[in-house]
GROMACS .gro file of C-alpha atoms in nm:
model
  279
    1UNK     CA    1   7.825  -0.440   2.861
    2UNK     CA    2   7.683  -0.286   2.580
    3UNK     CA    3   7.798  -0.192   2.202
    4UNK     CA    4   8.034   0.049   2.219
    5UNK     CA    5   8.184  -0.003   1.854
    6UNK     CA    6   7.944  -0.066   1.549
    7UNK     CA    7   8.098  -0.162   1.203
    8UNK     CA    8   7.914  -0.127   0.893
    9UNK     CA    9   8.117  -0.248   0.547
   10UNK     CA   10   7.961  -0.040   0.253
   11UNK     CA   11   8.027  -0.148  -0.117
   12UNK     CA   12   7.790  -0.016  -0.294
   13UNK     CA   13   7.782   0.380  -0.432
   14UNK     CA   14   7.442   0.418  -0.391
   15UNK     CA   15   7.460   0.420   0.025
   16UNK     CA   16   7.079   0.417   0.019
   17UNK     CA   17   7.133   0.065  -0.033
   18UNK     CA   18   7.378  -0.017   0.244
   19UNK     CA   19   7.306  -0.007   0.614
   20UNK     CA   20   7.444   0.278   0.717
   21UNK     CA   21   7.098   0.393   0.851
   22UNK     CA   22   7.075   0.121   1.092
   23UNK     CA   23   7.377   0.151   1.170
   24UNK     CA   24   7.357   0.507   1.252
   25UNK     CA   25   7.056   0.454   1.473
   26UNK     CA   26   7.220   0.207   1.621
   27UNK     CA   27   7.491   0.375   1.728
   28UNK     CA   28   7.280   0.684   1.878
   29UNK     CA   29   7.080   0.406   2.092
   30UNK     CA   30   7.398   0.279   2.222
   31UNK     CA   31   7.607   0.581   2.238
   32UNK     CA   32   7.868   0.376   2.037
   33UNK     CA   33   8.155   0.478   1.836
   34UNK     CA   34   8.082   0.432   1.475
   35UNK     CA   35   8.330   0.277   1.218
   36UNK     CA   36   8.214   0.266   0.781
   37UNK     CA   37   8.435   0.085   0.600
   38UNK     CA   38   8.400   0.215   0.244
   39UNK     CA   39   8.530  -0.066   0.034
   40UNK     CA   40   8.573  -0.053  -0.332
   41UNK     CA   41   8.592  -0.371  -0.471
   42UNK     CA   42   8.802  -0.517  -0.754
   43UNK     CA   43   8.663  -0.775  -0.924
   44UNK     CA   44   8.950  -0.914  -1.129
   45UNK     CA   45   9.103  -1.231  -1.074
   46UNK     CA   46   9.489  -1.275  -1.183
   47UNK     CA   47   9.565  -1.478  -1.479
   48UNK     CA   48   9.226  -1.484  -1.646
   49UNK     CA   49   9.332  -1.249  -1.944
   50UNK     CA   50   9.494  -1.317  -2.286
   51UNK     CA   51   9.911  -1.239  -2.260
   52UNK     CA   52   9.966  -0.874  -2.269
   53UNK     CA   53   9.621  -0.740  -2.196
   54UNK     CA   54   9.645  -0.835  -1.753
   55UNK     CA   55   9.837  -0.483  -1.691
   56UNK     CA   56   9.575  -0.237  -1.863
   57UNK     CA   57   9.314  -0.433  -1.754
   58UNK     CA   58   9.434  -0.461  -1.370
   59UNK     CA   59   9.519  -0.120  -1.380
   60UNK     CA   60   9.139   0.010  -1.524
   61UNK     CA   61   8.960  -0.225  -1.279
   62UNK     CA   62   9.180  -0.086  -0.979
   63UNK     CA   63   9.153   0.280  -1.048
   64UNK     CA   64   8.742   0.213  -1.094
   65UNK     CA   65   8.742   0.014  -0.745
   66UNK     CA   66   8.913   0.332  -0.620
   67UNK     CA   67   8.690   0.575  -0.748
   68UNK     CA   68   8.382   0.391  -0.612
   69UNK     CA   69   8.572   0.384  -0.247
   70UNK     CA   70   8.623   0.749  -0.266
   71UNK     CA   71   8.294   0.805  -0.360
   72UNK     CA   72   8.139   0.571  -0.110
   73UNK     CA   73   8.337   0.830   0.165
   74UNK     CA   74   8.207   1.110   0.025
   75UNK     CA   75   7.870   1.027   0.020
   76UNK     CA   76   7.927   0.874   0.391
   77UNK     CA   77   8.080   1.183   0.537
   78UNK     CA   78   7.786   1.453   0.370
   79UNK     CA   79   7.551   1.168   0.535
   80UNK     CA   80   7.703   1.170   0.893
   81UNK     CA   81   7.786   1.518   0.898
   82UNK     CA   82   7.425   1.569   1.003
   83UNK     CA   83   7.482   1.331   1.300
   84UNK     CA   84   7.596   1.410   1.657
   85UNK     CA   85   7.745   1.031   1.686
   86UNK     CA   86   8.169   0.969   1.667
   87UNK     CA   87   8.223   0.863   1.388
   88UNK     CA   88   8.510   0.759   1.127
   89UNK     CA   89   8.541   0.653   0.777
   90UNK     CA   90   8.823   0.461   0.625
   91UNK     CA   91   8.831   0.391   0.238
   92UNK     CA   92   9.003   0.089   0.123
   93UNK     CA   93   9.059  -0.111  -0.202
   94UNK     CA   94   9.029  -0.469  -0.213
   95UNK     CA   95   9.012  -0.776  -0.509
   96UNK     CA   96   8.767  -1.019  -0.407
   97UNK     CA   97   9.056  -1.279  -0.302
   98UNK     CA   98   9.217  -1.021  -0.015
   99UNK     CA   99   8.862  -0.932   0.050
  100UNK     CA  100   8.765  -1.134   0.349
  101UNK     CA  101   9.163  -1.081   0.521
  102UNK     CA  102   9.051  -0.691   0.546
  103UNK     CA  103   8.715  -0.724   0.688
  104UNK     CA  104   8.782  -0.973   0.928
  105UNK     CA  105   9.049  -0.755   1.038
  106UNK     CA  106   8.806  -0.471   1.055
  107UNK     CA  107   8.552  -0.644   1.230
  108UNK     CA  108   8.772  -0.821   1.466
  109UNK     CA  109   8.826  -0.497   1.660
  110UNK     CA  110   8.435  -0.450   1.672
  111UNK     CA  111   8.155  -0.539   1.945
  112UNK     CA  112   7.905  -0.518   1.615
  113UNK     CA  113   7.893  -0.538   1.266
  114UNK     CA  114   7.611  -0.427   1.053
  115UNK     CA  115   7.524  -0.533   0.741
  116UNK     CA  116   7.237  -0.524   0.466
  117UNK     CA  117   7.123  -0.940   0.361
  118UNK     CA  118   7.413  -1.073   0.136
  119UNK     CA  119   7.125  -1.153  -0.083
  120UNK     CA  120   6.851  -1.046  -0.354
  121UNK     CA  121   6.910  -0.746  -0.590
  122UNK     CA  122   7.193  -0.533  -0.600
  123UNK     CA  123   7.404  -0.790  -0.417
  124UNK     CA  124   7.701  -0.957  -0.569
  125UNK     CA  125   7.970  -1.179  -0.430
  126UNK     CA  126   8.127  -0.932  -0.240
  127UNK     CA  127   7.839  -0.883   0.008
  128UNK     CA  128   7.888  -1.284   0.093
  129UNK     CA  129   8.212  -1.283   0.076
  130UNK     CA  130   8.211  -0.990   0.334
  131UNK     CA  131   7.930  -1.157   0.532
  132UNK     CA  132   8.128  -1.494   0.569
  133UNK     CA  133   8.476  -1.261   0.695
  134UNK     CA  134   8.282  -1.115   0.973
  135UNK     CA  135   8.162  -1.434   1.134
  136UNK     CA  136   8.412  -1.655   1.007
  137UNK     CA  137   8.779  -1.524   1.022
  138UNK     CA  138   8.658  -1.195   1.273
  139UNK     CA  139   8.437  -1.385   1.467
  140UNK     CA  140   8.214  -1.090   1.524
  141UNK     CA  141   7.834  -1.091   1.569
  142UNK     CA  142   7.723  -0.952   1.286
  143UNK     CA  143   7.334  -0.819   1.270
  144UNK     CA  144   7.182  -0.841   0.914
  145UNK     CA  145   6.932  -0.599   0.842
  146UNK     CA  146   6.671  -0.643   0.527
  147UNK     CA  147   6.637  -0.303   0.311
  148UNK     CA  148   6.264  -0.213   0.468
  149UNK     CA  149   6.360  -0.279   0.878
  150UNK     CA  150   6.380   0.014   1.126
  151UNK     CA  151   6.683  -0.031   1.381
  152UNK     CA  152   6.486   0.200   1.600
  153UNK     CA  153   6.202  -0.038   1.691
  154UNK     CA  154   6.380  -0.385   1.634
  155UNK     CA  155   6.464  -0.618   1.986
  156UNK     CA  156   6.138  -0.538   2.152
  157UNK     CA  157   6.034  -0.897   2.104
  158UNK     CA  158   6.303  -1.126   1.998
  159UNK     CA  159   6.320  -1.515   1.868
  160UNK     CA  160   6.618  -1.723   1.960
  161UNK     CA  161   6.646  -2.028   1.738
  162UNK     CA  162   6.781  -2.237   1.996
  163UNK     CA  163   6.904  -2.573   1.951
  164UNK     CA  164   7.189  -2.641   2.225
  165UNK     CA  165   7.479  -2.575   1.976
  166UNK     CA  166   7.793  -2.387   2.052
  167UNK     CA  167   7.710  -2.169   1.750
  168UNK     CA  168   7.356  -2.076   1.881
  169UNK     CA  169   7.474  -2.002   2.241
  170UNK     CA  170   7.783  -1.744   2.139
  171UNK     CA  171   7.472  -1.566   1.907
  172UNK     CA  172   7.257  -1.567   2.259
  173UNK     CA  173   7.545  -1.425   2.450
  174UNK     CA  174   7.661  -1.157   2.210
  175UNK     CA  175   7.305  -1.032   2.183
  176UNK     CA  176   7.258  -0.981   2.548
  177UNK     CA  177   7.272  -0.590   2.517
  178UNK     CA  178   6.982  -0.626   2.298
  179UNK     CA  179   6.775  -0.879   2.523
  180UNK     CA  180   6.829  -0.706   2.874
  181UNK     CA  181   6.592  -0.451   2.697
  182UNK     CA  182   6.356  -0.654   2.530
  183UNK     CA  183   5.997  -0.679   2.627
  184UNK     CA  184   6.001  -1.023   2.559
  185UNK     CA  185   6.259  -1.286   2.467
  186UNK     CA  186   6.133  -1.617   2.272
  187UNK     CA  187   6.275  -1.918   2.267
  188UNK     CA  188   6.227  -2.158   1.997
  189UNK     CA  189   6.305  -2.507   1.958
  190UNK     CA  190   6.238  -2.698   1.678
  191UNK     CA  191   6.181  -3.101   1.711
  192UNK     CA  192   6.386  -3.125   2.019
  193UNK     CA  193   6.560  -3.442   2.005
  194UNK     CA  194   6.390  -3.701   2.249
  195UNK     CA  195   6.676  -3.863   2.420
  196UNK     CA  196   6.850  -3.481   2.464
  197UNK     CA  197   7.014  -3.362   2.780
  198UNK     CA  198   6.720  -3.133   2.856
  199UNK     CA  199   6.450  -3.413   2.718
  200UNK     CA  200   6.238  -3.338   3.021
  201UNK     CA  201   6.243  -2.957   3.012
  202UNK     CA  202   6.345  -2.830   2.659
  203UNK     CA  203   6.538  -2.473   2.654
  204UNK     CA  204   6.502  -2.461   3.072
  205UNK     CA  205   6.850  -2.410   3.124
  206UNK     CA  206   6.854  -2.136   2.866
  207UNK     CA  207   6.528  -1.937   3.011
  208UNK     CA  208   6.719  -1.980   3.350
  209UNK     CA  209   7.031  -1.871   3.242
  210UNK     CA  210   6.859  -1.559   3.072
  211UNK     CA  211   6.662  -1.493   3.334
  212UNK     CA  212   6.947  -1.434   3.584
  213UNK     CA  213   7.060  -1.173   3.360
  214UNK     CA  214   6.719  -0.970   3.393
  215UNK     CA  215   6.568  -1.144   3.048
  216UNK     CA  216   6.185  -1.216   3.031
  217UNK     CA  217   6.172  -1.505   2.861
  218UNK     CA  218   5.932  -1.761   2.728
  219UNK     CA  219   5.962  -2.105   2.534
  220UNK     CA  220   5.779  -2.223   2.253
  221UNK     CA  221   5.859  -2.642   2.116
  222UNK     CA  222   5.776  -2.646   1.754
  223UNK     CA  223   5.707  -2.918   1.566
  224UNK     CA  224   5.889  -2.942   1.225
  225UNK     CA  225   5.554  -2.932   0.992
  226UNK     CA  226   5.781  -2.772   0.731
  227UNK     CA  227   6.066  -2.908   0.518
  228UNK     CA  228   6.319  -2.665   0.599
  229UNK     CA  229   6.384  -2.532   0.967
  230UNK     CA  230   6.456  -2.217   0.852
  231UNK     CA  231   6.072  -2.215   0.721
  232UNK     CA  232   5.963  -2.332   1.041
  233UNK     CA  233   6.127  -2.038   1.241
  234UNK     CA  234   6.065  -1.818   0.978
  235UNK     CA  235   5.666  -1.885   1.032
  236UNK     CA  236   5.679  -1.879   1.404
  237UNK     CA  237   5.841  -1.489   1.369
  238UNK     CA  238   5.549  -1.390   1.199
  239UNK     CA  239   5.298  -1.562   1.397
  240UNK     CA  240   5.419  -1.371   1.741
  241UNK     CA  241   5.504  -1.045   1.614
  242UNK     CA  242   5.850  -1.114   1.653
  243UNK     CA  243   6.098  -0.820   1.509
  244UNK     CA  244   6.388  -0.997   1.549
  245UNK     CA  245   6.609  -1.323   1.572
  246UNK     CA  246   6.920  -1.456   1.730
  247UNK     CA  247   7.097  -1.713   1.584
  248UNK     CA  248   7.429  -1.931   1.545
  249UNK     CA  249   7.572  -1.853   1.169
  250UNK     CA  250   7.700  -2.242   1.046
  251UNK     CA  251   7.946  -2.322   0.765
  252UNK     CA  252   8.130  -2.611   0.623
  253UNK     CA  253   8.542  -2.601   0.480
  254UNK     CA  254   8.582  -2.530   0.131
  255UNK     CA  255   8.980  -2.537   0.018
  256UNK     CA  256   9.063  -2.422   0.386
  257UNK     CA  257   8.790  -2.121   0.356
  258UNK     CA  258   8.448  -2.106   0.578
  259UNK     CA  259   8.117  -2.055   0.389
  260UNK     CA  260   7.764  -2.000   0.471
  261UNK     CA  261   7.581  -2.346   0.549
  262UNK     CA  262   7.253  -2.421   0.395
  263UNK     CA  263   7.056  -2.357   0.674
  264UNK     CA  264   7.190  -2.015   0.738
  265UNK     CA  265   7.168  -1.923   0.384
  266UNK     CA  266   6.821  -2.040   0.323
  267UNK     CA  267   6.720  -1.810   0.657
  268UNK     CA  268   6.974  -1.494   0.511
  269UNK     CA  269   6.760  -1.530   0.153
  270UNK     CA  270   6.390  -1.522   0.353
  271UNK     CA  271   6.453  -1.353   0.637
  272UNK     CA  272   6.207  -1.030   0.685
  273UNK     CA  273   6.355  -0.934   1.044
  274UNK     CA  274   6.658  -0.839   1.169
  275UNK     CA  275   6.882  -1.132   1.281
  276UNK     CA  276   7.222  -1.125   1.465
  277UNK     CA  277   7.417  -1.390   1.401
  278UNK     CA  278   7.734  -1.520   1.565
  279UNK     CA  279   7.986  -1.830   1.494
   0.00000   0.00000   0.00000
């Protein structure tokens, strides 16, 4: 089964900076329905104001997060009205604190999300706060695309970071559209633990698995010569020609809210490829 409903969240008014293009070529290689949520975002947080200023402030900051959404559509509509895709746009204003409730209920409905990195310049909290409501409270894969990658070559040869967790494995299976079509599928363990269930024949249950499915796919064992992991897999991308990764998104509890663990953070900051990412 393949994608037959992309989502890509776009915050920014300046789409050139979202991933709508990706998205869009997506969408034509899959023949998939296209949904943009065009999200203007209120930054304001309750109570922070002296007495008596909270309405007129509230009520500025909510007609500027409308604005933005409306321009957002705009923009989005003259864009895709070039397209032959199906397609539809829905603008929507949200404070930072009902943020994640109207993503995840966006992406829920979904088979993919699409998003730029949560990271680097012209990125503010909303774009993590999104990022952690798709894989967190939608529990859709969600494929993160850096600014300079072109959807219409990426999953030719593609790196699984692969180390036996639940996390890891619901990535592998949600990115089996993408695999079935790969030339190549690597998988990548780092410093597999010695007294592991598959000790004797790292990731062989995995390449079998795959391969039943019509995957060609290869194992590399990595030794960790690098502090961080994500360095390690990072390195080994580059050294095959990889243009792409598939990994499990982790997170730890903060007041009853899931957010980005280090290690998927560290790899969302660095990464250069594509990488889908599931929970």
């Amino acid at each position: 089964m393949g994608y037959k409903t992309i989502l890509t969240i776009i915050t920014d008014t300046d789409i050139a900076h979202s991933a709508l293009e990706p998205a869009i070529t997506l969408a034509n290689r899959e023949d998939a329905h296209l949904d943009i949520l065009c999200l203007g975002v209120d930054r304001t947080q309750t109570g922070y104001y002296y007495a008596g200023t909270n309405a007129f402030i509230q009520q500025e900051t909510l007609h500027k997060a409308q604005e933005d959404s409306a321009a957002i559509e705009a923009a989005v509509k003259d864009r895709l009205g070039r397209e032959g895709i199906v397609w539809a746009t829905e603008a929507a204003v949200a404070q930072i604190a009902g943020l994640s409730h109207l993503v995840a209920q966006r992406a829920r409905f979904s088979d993919l999300v699409v998003m730029p990195r949560p990271y680097g310049e012209r990125r503010g909290i909303e774009d993590e706060a999104a990022t952690e409501a798709v894989l967190f409270d939608g529990h859709a894969p969600l494929l993160i695309m850096p600014e300079d990658a072109d959807a219409g070559v990426i999953g030719q040869k593609i790196v699984i970071a692969w180390n036996q967790s639940h996390e890891a494995m619901a990535a592998i299976k949600q990115a089996m559209p993408l695999m079935k079509h790969a030339e190549l599928v690597n998988i990548a363990i780092v410093d597999p633990p010695r007294h592991g269930s598959d000790r004797s024949d790292p990731g062989g249950a995995l390449s079998q698995m795959l391969s039943r499915h019509g995957v060609k796919a290869e194992i590399s064992v990595l030794a960790r010569t690098m502090p961080r992991i994500s360095d390690v897999l990072q390195r080994h991308t580059q050294d095959i020609a990889a243009d792409m990764m598939v990994m499990g998104a982790y997170g730890h509890s903060r007041f009853r809210e899931a957010i980005l663990g280090g290690a998927t953070r560290d790899m969302l900051e660095r990464t250069g490829v594509p990488i889908l990412m599931a929970h």
